[in-house]
Amino acid sequence: MGSTITFDTKITALPGIGVKRAEAFAKLGIFCAGDLLYHFPRAYQHRGKVKPLCEAEDGEVCAVMLTIAKEPVNVTVKGRMTLTKVVAFDETRRCQITFFNQSYLKDVFRIGAAYRFYGKVTLKNGQCEMVSPAFEPYIPGVPLPEFFPVYPLSEGLTQKTVKDAIRFVMDHCDLEKEDVLPDSVRRLYSQQGEDSDNMPGNMPGLHDAMRFIHDPADYAQLNAARNRFIFEELFVFSMGLSLSRKPVQRRDAPVMHQVDATVFYQALPFAFTPAQQRCAQQIEKDLINEEGTPMARLLSGDVGSGKTVVAALAAYLCVKNDYQCALMAPTGILARQHYEDLSDLLGRLGVETALLTGSTKAAEKRSIYAGLAEGRIQLVIGTHALITEAVQFHRLGLVITDEQHRFGVRQRAALAEKGKEVHMLVMSATPIPRTLSLILYGDLQISEIDELPPGRQQVDTFVVNESYRQRLNGFIEKCIAGGGQVYIVCPSVEPSEEELVDLSYKDTDEALPKLKSAVAYTEQLQREFPDRRVDFVHGKLKEAQKERVMTAFAAGDIDILVSTTVIEVGVNVPNASLMIVENAERFGLSQLHQLRGRVGRGKRKSYCVFVSDAKSDTAKKRLQALKENQNGYKIAEIDLTLRGPGDFLPTREGGAKQHGALHFKLANLCDDLDLLKAAFRAAESVAGEDPLLAAPEHARLKAQLANLWTQAGTTLN
Ligand code: ADP
Ligand code: MG
């Protein structure tokens, strides 16, 4: 067996693959020998389970072992089609088998020889028939494979072409040289497996694993191989995350002193909940740690749990220590909202606060820049404009980012760079399932506000379809007549418009329901509610225009606000009591939960209506889950199970998701939790020992990561 092929060998170098076939393979994402081996079967026919013919039911797909009864005959019909008719039998009955346009088969099947046939058996008038079954000759003493792999195909490829190409690579490539998993990791994994029920104790090497997954002899082999490849995927993924994180080993963050915050608490119209108190203490402890270790903390909590005041306290502590604080929000609207809330509260306590967004006028910008450089401005709130070159801080001590999952990791790091080593507090309103936060925020300590402030009302939730439109309009009218205000959210129509609507999501078994565009819909609503004030806001409007509309809505000057998801992230309009989401099936569950959290913030009884004509079971199940659950974490877990992790992952600049890096072939972050944890530990250990992946045994891994991260549009830094 010559070892002339490597994983990087182009598939056109393989026998039987020319330009045409290479194009067909390219459609499957297969360009080189390695891709081919990682093209795993999508299913396995269980041909090993041979049935007696008499037990096959009408229409059943199964394997039967039959002996050829007589010479096959070719019959030409309609002048051009050739049917090959074969009669075969087992101990229990006879079967008529027909093949189309394969006249050569007449000479393949020999009287008295046995074959294993696999396909659909039909029973007609007491006759047993099979049409174009798959078959393999049976040679006594030579076992036939139990499982028969079925590969995803593209036009121009057959199962046989794919199988032959894979077999050829298997036979001519030294697979052990191509393994991305370093030996140390395989050993580690096998050790861990010994004391876990859910993990196999021994990890097959790449060669065995490939053999097992493409041509398993039994379930045990198949499972061992699957587990290995799932682990491998998760390991590479974890490795990428581990390496893209900055090590937080430095010790030069400001050491703050304890501050008497009595006046802060007195300025609040309410008392902190026990959960808020606990989080506040954790933050305070970080800020005053004498080693000067920078705080790297995630403040997580369900929508409405009161993260903002906890962040305000952190800002207060920082400012009272003569350090500046920066709060960065993902949208201008949200930055303004924070500014209004915080400058009111902290302003009364004498904190000098400024708002800096894309829509800040040039003259004012210059004055803010000067104020920050001099140290006169103590708290600055803004969007990513905060990390432009022009912004220089006098003494930056704490950076708070809100809704950080919408920022790129690099943006976060850039802001931290501004203050060299500063304390960092990250607020996340999207509840992240614990399993994922371990992976995504492995570098952050977590403080969780796990209870809502007392007296919060439940938002009554309804899921309706178009047939309720009339009644829904009546409901809107009733709500406004009672003095309330209404949000109506539509998914954005153009992919570039709103970064959060996931257009990659397809309701698999139906065409997408027609989308409502915010602008057209606003016009329609204005006709339907001529006496009401209807306006809209969407992602493409200028920042200043968005802020104007939101301010008008907050002031009660707009009755119905139509929007894309820009309102999702944290605006607070206590008078709004009805939230309607159109084409609700297009949103992630956590997004919908966030949207629902926009109402029920004041005293008014509040309602949320999800409008959807989607008919698939998954879509219905998802919306039903929202109706039944009010807990964001629970909902996030459900969403993760039903939709996969895309919605929870950090975005890179521009808002596009790192889907590329997360397109798992086999792994499922929910089901494979044990493997994920093991992979994560292994990755941490490798990243700790060889952060540059300079060791020869990490060369493959390094190359693969570079590749993966380029696809995902992010580079390792
Ligand atoms: P989120 O965690 O979603 O950012 P917010 O910080 O916007 O939540 O808080 C939601 C609302 O709850 C705000 O109006 C805030 O003033 C109020 N709130 C926060 N903490 C408490 C508390 N301990 N008791 C009562 N109301 C609170
Ligand atoms: Mg908030």
XYZ file of C-alpha atoms and ligand atoms in Angstrom:
745
model
C 0.000 0.000 0.000
C 1.695 3.185 -1.128
C 1.200 6.314 0.960
C 1.196 8.839 -1.815
C -1.882 10.798 -0.813
C -2.183 13.415 1.916
C -5.277 15.240 3.127
C -4.272 18.194 1.001
C -4.129 16.217 -2.243
C -6.643 17.659 -4.698
C -9.401 15.217 -5.527
C -8.710 15.607 -9.227
C -5.547 13.611 -8.542
C -7.667 10.616 -7.565
C -8.528 7.988 -10.170
C -11.862 8.498 -11.878
C -12.299 12.104 -10.815
C -12.086 14.575 -13.647
C -13.252 18.149 -13.975
C -16.970 17.260 -14.110
C -16.973 15.117 -11.019
C -14.713 17.548 -9.208
C -17.359 20.197 -9.778
C -20.012 17.929 -8.340
C -17.799 17.266 -5.315
C -17.140 20.991 -4.938
C -20.881 21.501 -4.476
C -20.574 19.357 -1.381
C -17.624 21.361 -0.136
C -15.173 18.631 -1.089
C -11.972 19.821 -2.706
C -9.226 17.632 -1.372
C -8.710 14.155 -0.020
C -9.236 15.270 3.574
C -12.622 16.783 2.755
C -13.595 13.516 1.183
C -12.880 11.484 4.300
C -14.737 13.999 6.411
C -17.736 13.613 4.158
C -19.544 11.321 6.561
C -22.521 9.129 5.708
C -25.843 10.752 6.429
C -27.384 7.393 7.259
C -26.635 3.698 7.336
C -28.802 1.035 5.829
C -28.966 -1.823 8.226
C -28.482 -4.559 5.674
C -27.158 -7.004 8.200
C -30.613 -7.619 9.563
C -31.777 -10.158 6.989
C -35.456 -11.074 7.080
C -37.233 -14.139 5.772
C -39.321 -12.934 2.803
C -42.520 -14.142 4.419
C -42.006 -11.703 7.279
C -41.583 -8.650 5.074
C -44.636 -6.455 5.130
C -46.015 -4.689 2.108
C -43.909 -1.578 1.485
C -41.217 -2.465 4.007
C -37.607 -1.603 3.240
C -35.447 -4.504 4.354
C -32.667 -6.915 3.522
C -33.397 -10.420 2.258
C -31.036 -13.246 1.329
C -32.221 -14.824 -1.923
C -31.055 -17.505 -4.320
C -31.488 -16.983 -8.046
C -34.148 -19.394 -9.342
C -33.710 -19.168 -13.074
C -31.950 -17.412 -15.910
C -32.838 -13.665 -15.812
C -34.628 -12.322 -18.881
C -34.408 -8.966 -20.602
C -37.639 -7.516 -21.950
C -37.750 -4.431 -24.110
C -40.793 -2.244 -23.592
C -41.995 0.819 -25.463
C -39.192 0.284 -27.911
C -36.407 1.578 -25.715
C -36.638 0.618 -22.053
C -35.105 -2.676 -21.047
C -36.405 -4.511 -18.024
C -34.311 -7.227 -16.470
C -36.512 -9.707 -14.640
C -35.010 -11.926 -11.998
C -36.789 -14.586 -10.002
C -35.241 -15.453 -6.646
C -36.329 -17.208 -3.470
C -35.540 -18.049 0.105
C -36.939 -20.858 2.254
C -40.156 -18.978 2.757
C -41.213 -17.599 -0.639
C -40.379 -16.381 -4.102
C -39.772 -12.862 -5.229
C -39.949 -11.172 -8.620
C -37.159 -8.593 -8.971
C -37.068 -5.969 -11.718
C -34.241 -3.685 -12.853
C -34.497 -0.905 -15.436
C -32.056 -0.298 -18.277
C -29.320 -2.456 -16.810
C -29.437 -5.264 -19.344
C -25.914 -6.378 -18.365
C -27.404 -7.661 -15.123
C -28.807 -10.610 -17.049
C -25.300 -12.027 -17.054
C -24.495 -11.051 -13.475
C -27.012 -13.154 -11.641
C -26.232 -16.864 -11.887
C -28.713 -19.594 -11.188
C -28.177 -21.065 -7.735
C -26.034 -18.164 -6.475
C -27.152 -16.233 -3.383
C -27.360 -12.459 -3.051
C -28.319 -10.098 -0.334
C -30.945 -7.711 -1.692
C -31.879 -4.508 0.051
C -34.886 -2.403 -0.881
C -38.616 -2.059 -0.704
C -40.678 -5.250 -0.789
C -44.186 -4.960 -2.189
C -46.892 -7.572 -2.059
C -49.295 -7.602 -4.982
C -51.979 -10.263 -5.439
C -50.006 -12.554 -3.225
C -46.903 -11.892 -5.362
C -43.763 -10.639 -3.727
C -41.817 -7.975 -5.697
C -38.770 -5.760 -5.489
C -37.802 -3.001 -7.917
C -34.164 -2.008 -8.428
C -32.944 -3.229 -5.052
C -29.317 -2.856 -4.009
C -27.543 -6.204 -3.951
C -24.319 -7.886 -2.951
C -23.203 -11.428 -3.804
C -23.034 -13.769 -0.861
C -19.918 -15.871 -0.630
C -20.082 -18.559 2.057
C -17.605 -17.862 4.850
C -17.140 -14.179 3.921
C -19.291 -11.959 6.113
C -21.204 -9.158 4.409
C -21.088 -5.731 6.060
C -23.809 -5.038 8.625
C -24.188 -1.409 7.760
C -24.221 0.229 4.438
C -23.343 3.921 4.431
C -25.487 6.381 2.519
C -23.747 9.628 1.599
C -25.130 13.048 0.884
C -24.825 13.495 -2.874
C -24.927 16.275 -5.404
C -25.988 16.026 -9.014
C -23.546 13.970 -11.041
C -22.442 11.778 -8.146
C -23.545 8.312 -7.165
C -23.127 6.472 -3.905
C -20.586 4.299 -5.628
C -18.460 7.198 -6.894
C -18.275 8.666 -3.433
C -17.626 5.345 -1.791
C -14.871 4.385 -4.239
C -13.137 7.724 -3.845
C -13.222 7.415 -0.060
C -11.958 3.872 -0.206
C -9.077 4.926 -2.444
C -7.990 7.654 -0.059
C -8.295 5.282 2.884
C -5.991 2.834 1.149
C -3.372 5.327 -0.002
C -3.066 7.829 2.775
C -1.189 7.519 6.039
C -4.032 8.679 8.245
C -2.141 8.686 11.497
C -0.031 11.520 10.096
C -3.133 13.550 9.391
C -4.720 13.421 12.820
C -5.570 16.891 14.195
C -5.861 15.462 17.668
C -2.479 15.510 19.376
C -1.496 12.275 21.127
C -1.605 14.037 24.476
C -5.254 14.870 23.931
C -6.153 11.367 22.915
C -4.509 10.068 26.056
C -6.286 12.648 28.182
C -9.598 11.777 26.652
C -9.136 8.078 27.233
C -8.269 8.727 30.883
C -11.311 10.908 31.385
C -13.464 8.310 29.707
C -12.606 5.771 32.351
C -14.670 7.454 34.990
C -17.569 8.639 32.906
C -20.490 6.536 31.754
C -21.195 8.740 28.793
C -17.815 8.624 27.214
C -16.122 5.672 25.678
C -12.899 4.829 27.457
C -10.805 4.487 24.363
C -10.512 6.862 21.507
C -9.795 5.208 18.203
C -6.956 6.682 16.170
C -7.835 8.481 12.977
C -7.376 5.468 10.770
C -9.663 3.224 12.786
C -12.168 5.993 13.320
C -12.419 6.626 9.583
C -12.825 2.936 8.889
C -15.492 2.704 11.580
C -17.501 5.645 10.373
C -17.419 4.810 6.672
C -17.696 1.085 7.026
C -18.758 0.069 10.517
C -18.934 -3.611 11.356
C -21.358 -3.001 14.198
C -22.954 -0.359 16.389
C -20.058 -0.347 18.814
C -17.643 0.716 16.101
C -20.021 3.280 14.743
C -20.487 4.818 18.178
C -16.813 4.879 18.964
C -16.127 6.650 15.679
C -18.972 9.119 16.052
C -17.874 10.030 19.549
C -14.365 10.574 18.409
C -15.387 12.880 15.579
C -17.828 14.778 17.756
C -15.064 15.234 20.271
C -12.730 16.308 17.507
C -15.132 18.955 16.230
C -15.766 20.293 19.690
C -12.083 20.239 20.499
C -11.149 22.266 17.435
C -13.972 24.674 18.215
C -12.905 25.038 21.851
C -9.321 25.406 20.760
C -10.283 28.328 18.536
C -12.082 29.987 21.401
C -9.274 29.367 23.863
C -6.688 30.889 21.576
C -8.767 33.895 20.570
C -9.053 34.918 24.192
C -6.545 37.174 25.770
C -4.936 35.698 28.794
C -5.985 37.768 31.796
C -2.856 37.236 33.791
C -1.816 40.816 34.130
C -1.768 42.533 37.443
C -1.804 46.198 36.588
C -5.459 47.121 36.916
C -6.402 49.970 39.258
C -6.664 48.865 42.884
C -9.701 50.711 44.186
C -10.693 51.272 47.756
C -13.961 50.610 49.464
C -16.581 53.303 49.008
C -19.515 54.116 51.240
C -22.407 53.806 48.810
C -25.183 54.801 51.202
C -26.130 57.877 49.213
C -26.298 55.771 46.067
C -28.759 53.368 47.616
C -30.732 56.234 49.075
C -31.106 57.785 45.646
C -32.851 54.665 44.342
C -36.651 54.427 44.482
C -36.337 50.767 45.466
C -34.102 48.406 47.382
C -31.720 46.008 45.639
C -33.013 42.453 45.433
C -30.862 39.878 47.249
C -29.536 38.763 43.849
C -28.555 42.301 42.930
C -26.861 42.669 46.316
C -24.864 39.510 45.772
C -23.718 40.619 42.311
C -22.855 44.076 43.589
C -20.685 42.552 46.307
C -18.875 40.360 43.788
C -18.139 43.363 41.607
C -16.968 45.444 44.513
C -14.647 42.691 45.636
C -13.101 42.558 42.162
C -12.568 46.298 42.029
C -10.791 46.457 45.376
C -8.657 43.344 44.975
C -5.184 44.225 46.096
C -3.347 42.148 43.513
C -4.532 44.504 40.782
C -6.038 41.649 38.811
C -8.389 43.186 36.281
C -12.028 42.304 36.777
C -13.402 40.239 33.917
C -16.975 39.600 34.890
C -20.172 38.762 33.108
C -23.289 40.192 34.692
C -26.029 38.011 33.394
C -29.694 38.144 34.177
C -33.044 37.745 32.548
C -34.650 40.693 30.843
C -35.950 43.101 33.475
C -33.872 41.619 36.277
C -32.253 44.997 36.919
C -28.749 44.795 35.537
C -28.547 48.490 34.788
C -28.641 49.666 38.396
C -25.984 47.152 39.335
C -23.830 48.548 36.536
C -24.642 52.035 37.803
C -23.337 51.066 41.214
C -20.120 49.779 39.643
C -19.750 53.068 37.765
C -20.376 54.964 41.001
C -17.707 53.000 42.879
C -15.257 53.608 40.066
C -15.917 57.325 39.850
C -15.652 57.736 43.612
C -12.180 56.268 43.257
C -11.263 59.042 40.819
C -11.275 56.728 37.846
C -13.335 57.205 34.708
C -15.920 54.729 33.530
C -17.085 53.971 29.993
C -20.336 52.230 29.172
C -20.698 50.899 25.663
C -24.042 49.852 24.190
C -24.667 48.238 20.819
C -27.110 50.839 19.486
C -27.516 54.575 19.757
C -31.026 54.126 21.098
C -29.856 51.941 23.911
C -26.926 54.233 24.680
C -29.333 57.147 24.946
C -31.642 55.158 27.194
C -28.776 54.287 29.505
C -27.669 57.881 29.447
C -31.079 59.129 30.454
C -31.415 56.602 33.276
C -27.882 56.950 34.587
C -27.327 60.654 34.188
C -30.515 61.178 36.150
C -29.505 58.846 38.985
C -25.778 59.518 39.059
C -26.189 63.186 38.134
C -27.993 63.698 41.421
C -24.941 62.187 43.089
C -22.674 64.673 41.368
C -21.254 62.393 38.676
C -20.330 64.187 35.450
C -21.853 62.143 32.607
C -21.732 62.452 28.808
C -23.357 60.710 25.844
C -21.275 60.024 22.767
C -22.873 58.347 19.754
C -22.676 58.547 15.982
C -25.281 61.305 16.006
C -23.495 63.558 18.478
C -22.782 66.905 16.791
C -19.167 67.602 15.888
C -18.728 70.535 18.264
C -20.171 68.581 21.149
C -17.981 65.631 20.266
C -14.890 67.773 20.500
C -15.953 69.046 23.870
C -16.560 65.495 25.093
C -13.168 64.371 23.799
C -11.568 67.221 25.717
C -13.603 66.448 28.835
C -12.509 62.832 28.740
C -8.869 63.657 28.162
C -8.869 66.136 31.029
C -10.774 63.806 33.297
C -13.646 66.240 33.788
C -16.178 63.747 32.391
C -16.370 60.828 34.785
C -18.802 58.540 33.013
C -19.184 58.359 29.263
C -21.932 56.345 27.653
C -21.923 55.567 23.975
C -21.794 53.212 21.056
C -18.739 51.856 19.322
C -17.886 55.493 18.608
C -16.236 55.201 22.018
C -13.432 53.120 20.640
C -12.412 55.437 17.840
C -8.930 56.851 17.844
C -9.986 60.313 18.931
C -11.175 59.171 22.332
C -8.440 59.470 24.932
C -9.164 58.930 28.569
C -7.467 60.625 31.436
C -7.755 57.708 33.877
C -10.020 54.963 32.613
C -10.741 52.429 35.341
C -13.795 50.465 34.325
C -15.361 49.490 31.030
C -18.924 48.240 31.011
C -20.367 46.731 27.852
C -24.053 46.052 27.536
C -25.457 43.237 25.434
C -21.969 42.277 24.579
C -22.936 39.325 22.430
C -23.529 41.864 19.712
C -20.006 43.153 19.881
C -17.074 41.463 18.357
C -14.539 40.029 20.708
C -12.038 42.340 19.104
C -14.135 45.444 19.724
C -14.324 44.502 23.348
C -10.583 44.082 23.471
C -10.046 47.391 21.660
C -11.987 49.231 24.306
C -10.034 47.564 27.055
C -6.824 48.585 25.272
C -7.833 52.211 25.713
C -7.222 51.999 29.400
C -4.332 49.554 29.093
C -5.483 47.326 31.921
C -8.929 48.208 33.111
C -11.676 46.426 34.921
C -14.295 44.973 32.637
C -17.939 44.275 33.303
C -20.014 42.673 30.591
C -23.790 42.758 30.789
C -25.679 40.177 28.845
C -29.433 40.353 28.458
C -29.582 37.280 26.323
C -29.688 34.493 28.824
C -26.984 32.134 27.788
C -27.491 28.518 28.632
C -24.963 27.638 31.272
C -23.354 25.042 29.056
C -22.545 27.632 26.450
C -21.474 30.367 28.788
C -18.831 27.998 30.069
C -17.442 27.834 26.576
C -18.030 31.352 25.361
C -17.191 33.203 28.518
C -14.681 30.816 29.942
C -12.480 33.834 30.552
C -15.123 35.643 32.565
C -16.343 35.223 36.093
C -20.101 35.077 36.158
C -22.474 37.031 38.367
C -26.040 36.105 37.837
C -29.114 38.076 38.841
C -31.391 35.109 39.163
C -34.550 36.756 40.436
C -36.790 39.523 39.190
C -37.614 42.568 41.323
C -40.763 42.010 43.389
C -44.175 42.834 41.977
C -43.259 42.127 38.366
C -46.340 41.168 36.428
C -46.554 38.215 34.097
C -47.055 39.166 30.481
C -49.978 37.181 29.055
C -48.785 35.578 25.850
C -50.829 34.475 22.845
C -49.882 32.700 19.651
C -52.302 33.413 16.787
C -52.467 33.125 13.011
C -53.724 35.476 10.315
C -57.330 34.504 10.895
C -57.191 36.523 14.114
C -56.239 39.739 12.335
C -59.618 41.441 12.864
C -59.738 40.598 16.543
C -56.143 41.661 16.924
C -56.930 45.093 15.490
C -59.789 45.372 17.969
C -57.355 44.530 20.746
C -54.901 47.192 19.601
C -57.666 49.783 19.604
C -58.794 48.767 23.070
C -55.277 49.007 24.433
C -54.717 52.513 23.042
C -58.177 53.676 24.114
C -57.195 52.608 27.637
C -54.145 54.855 27.496
C -51.544 52.223 26.626
C -49.078 52.045 23.755
C -48.330 49.297 21.274
C -45.155 47.858 19.787
C -45.422 45.941 16.541
C -42.259 44.166 15.483
C -41.675 42.818 11.969
C -38.651 40.862 10.842
C -36.510 42.887 8.497
C -37.025 42.223 4.831
C -33.530 42.686 3.559
C -30.798 40.575 5.032
C -28.452 43.474 5.556
C -30.968 45.576 7.381
C -31.086 43.964 10.750
C -28.272 41.905 11.980
C -30.270 39.907 14.459
C -32.901 38.330 12.279
C -31.465 35.047 11.326
C -32.159 34.535 7.663
C -30.341 31.286 7.604
C -33.228 29.834 9.517
C -35.652 28.065 7.286
C -38.913 26.624 8.284
C -38.017 23.372 6.678
C -41.279 21.985 5.441
C -42.883 25.056 3.946
C -42.204 28.149 1.984
C -41.516 31.137 4.188
C -44.678 33.004 5.037
C -44.863 36.411 3.453
C -42.923 38.972 5.414
C -44.338 42.242 6.532
C -42.092 45.158 5.775
C -42.031 47.786 8.494
C -42.598 50.736 6.189
C -45.449 49.309 4.121
C -47.047 47.920 7.213
C -46.936 51.295 8.940
C -48.839 52.854 6.039
C -51.416 50.108 6.177
C -51.854 50.513 9.935
C -52.232 54.256 9.598
C -55.141 53.634 7.219
C -56.672 51.147 9.632
C -56.197 53.416 12.644
C -56.689 56.882 11.133
C -57.087 58.559 14.535
C -54.002 57.016 16.074
C -50.411 58.111 15.780
C -48.421 55.415 13.993
C -44.706 55.618 13.292
C -41.852 53.295 12.504
C -38.200 52.757 13.248
C -35.843 50.338 11.527
C -32.189 49.581 11.321
C -31.554 51.584 8.151
C -32.678 54.916 9.518
C -30.082 57.439 10.557
C -29.130 57.165 14.188
C -30.527 60.614 14.969
C -33.851 59.762 13.311
C -34.112 56.504 15.272
C -33.464 58.335 18.487
C -36.106 60.963 17.658
C -38.760 58.327 17.066
C -37.852 56.396 20.215
C -37.898 59.523 22.301
C -41.348 60.402 20.928
C -42.593 56.921 21.727
C -41.179 57.086 25.251
C -42.870 60.460 25.707
C -46.230 58.963 24.717
C -46.426 60.912 21.446
C -46.735 57.752 19.354
C -49.491 55.165 19.903
C -48.276 52.396 17.653
C -44.601 51.899 16.960
C -43.754 49.569 14.102
C -40.175 48.419 14.111
C -37.646 45.821 13.193
C -35.731 44.377 16.093
C -33.853 47.548 17.000
C -36.113 47.886 20.032
C -35.115 44.507 21.255
C -32.110 45.522 23.183
C -33.263 47.099 26.336
C -35.460 50.142 25.780
C -37.687 50.963 28.688
C -41.133 52.435 28.008
C -43.265 51.548 31.028
C -46.478 52.770 29.395
C -46.260 50.233 26.568
C -48.625 47.376 27.315
C -49.018 45.428 24.098
C -46.283 43.778 22.058
C -47.187 42.205 18.743
C -44.586 40.256 16.790
C -45.338 39.549 13.136
C -43.864 36.478 11.433
C -42.844 35.366 14.880
C -41.471 32.098 13.516
C -38.580 34.041 12.046
C -37.093 35.049 15.372
C -35.002 33.176 17.851
C -36.862 32.258 21.018
C -34.546 34.322 23.152
C -35.140 37.293 20.900
C -38.877 36.843 21.252
C -38.493 36.615 24.995
C -36.475 39.838 24.941
C -39.155 41.511 22.873
C -41.830 40.366 25.291
C -39.736 41.883 28.065
C -40.331 45.324 26.514
C -43.861 45.336 27.938
C -45.028 44.715 31.467
C -42.524 47.254 32.753
C -45.095 49.571 34.290
C -48.344 49.146 36.150
C -50.474 48.308 33.117
C -51.609 44.747 32.565
C -49.550 43.748 29.547
C -49.920 41.358 26.661
C -47.734 39.824 24.016
C -49.100 38.383 20.784
C -46.992 36.280 18.435
C -48.514 36.209 14.958
C -47.428 33.295 12.828
C -48.807 31.294 9.962
C -45.991 28.796 10.106
C -47.237 25.262 9.986
C -44.234 23.160 10.829
C -44.239 21.335 14.130
C -40.943 22.844 15.219
C -42.192 26.373 14.612
C -45.341 25.663 16.588
C -43.429 23.984 19.374
C -41.084 26.924 19.674
C -43.820 29.510 19.998
C -45.765 27.303 22.348
C -42.689 27.075 24.577
C -42.740 30.856 24.925
C -46.372 30.879 25.858
C -45.647 28.347 28.571
C -42.379 29.772 29.886
C -41.492 33.158 31.301
C -37.976 32.253 32.366
C -35.362 33.405 29.900
C -32.859 30.706 30.825
C -35.353 27.936 30.372
C -36.325 29.439 27.036
C -32.723 29.700 25.970
C -32.215 26.011 26.696
C -35.263 25.134 24.634
C -34.098 27.348 21.807
C -30.716 25.721 21.863
C -32.287 22.291 21.551
C -34.593 23.306 18.749
C -32.341 25.583 16.757
C -28.721 25.114 17.625
C -26.272 27.612 19.041
C -26.136 30.274 16.316
C -28.136 32.863 18.224
C -25.982 32.778 21.287
C -22.640 33.192 19.732
C -20.574 36.303 19.711
C -20.760 38.291 16.536
C -17.765 39.535 14.678
C -17.554 43.094 13.427
C -20.386 43.899 11.105
C -22.735 41.743 13.043
C -22.466 38.640 10.911
C -22.489 35.477 12.882
C -19.647 33.048 13.176
C -21.766 30.395 11.623
C -18.862 29.128 9.619
C -16.943 28.181 12.699
C -19.966 26.549 14.186
C -21.256 24.438 11.477
C -20.874 21.148 13.236
C -21.182 18.052 11.145
C -21.987 15.705 13.975
C -21.883 17.513 17.260
C -24.921 18.891 19.001
C -24.059 21.228 21.821
C -26.995 20.005 23.861
C -26.732 16.278 23.487
C -22.996 16.118 23.606
C -22.442 18.045 26.777
C -20.009 15.572 28.298
C -17.914 15.547 25.175
C -18.069 19.317 25.025
C -16.758 19.627 28.545
C -14.006 17.131 27.876
C -13.082 18.904 24.650
C -13.054 22.227 26.421
C -10.742 20.950 29.155
C -8.433 19.400 26.587
C -8.337 22.626 24.598
C -7.539 24.680 27.684
C -4.708 22.343 28.484
C -3.211 22.466 24.989
C -3.647 26.243 24.767
C -1.988 26.608 28.155
C 1.022 24.502 27.244
C 1.544 25.621 23.682
C -0.364 28.852 23.039
C 1.322 29.397 19.684
C 0.825 25.785 18.617
C 4.488 25.719 17.737
C 5.070 22.062 18.609
C 5.221 19.718 15.594
C 2.395 17.578 16.948
C 0.171 20.659 16.844
C 0.954 21.581 13.244
C -2.164 19.972 11.791
C -4.316 21.595 14.424
C -2.800 24.972 13.777
C -3.415 24.723 10.048
C -6.990 23.641 10.549
C -7.713 26.461 12.971
C -6.291 29.054 10.635
C -8.522 27.660 7.953
C -11.617 27.564 10.113
C -11.187 31.047 11.439
C -10.639 32.463 7.983
C -13.873 30.897 6.867
C -15.566 32.464 9.853
C -14.156 35.830 8.894
C -12.114 36.170 12.017
C -8.412 35.858 12.445
C -6.614 34.517 15.416
C -4.909 37.192 17.383
P -32.362 44.628 32.541
O -31.742 43.631 33.441
O -33.277 44.016 31.530
O -31.380 45.569 31.921
P -33.263 46.974 33.816
O -31.992 47.291 34.459
O -33.653 47.736 32.598
O -33.318 45.454 33.498
O -34.394 47.058 34.915
C -35.737 46.908 34.571
C -36.593 47.801 35.440
O -36.603 47.321 36.779
C -36.103 49.219 35.473
O -37.217 50.075 35.335
C -35.471 49.336 36.859
O -35.584 50.632 37.362
C -36.296 48.379 37.679
N -35.590 47.788 38.819
C -34.303 47.404 38.856
N -33.996 46.878 40.065
C -35.114 46.937 40.809
C -35.442 46.557 42.153
N -34.534 46.007 42.955
N -36.698 46.759 42.567
C -37.615 47.317 41.746
N -37.384 47.720 40.495
C -36.145 47.526 40.012
Mg -30.942 46.342 30.120
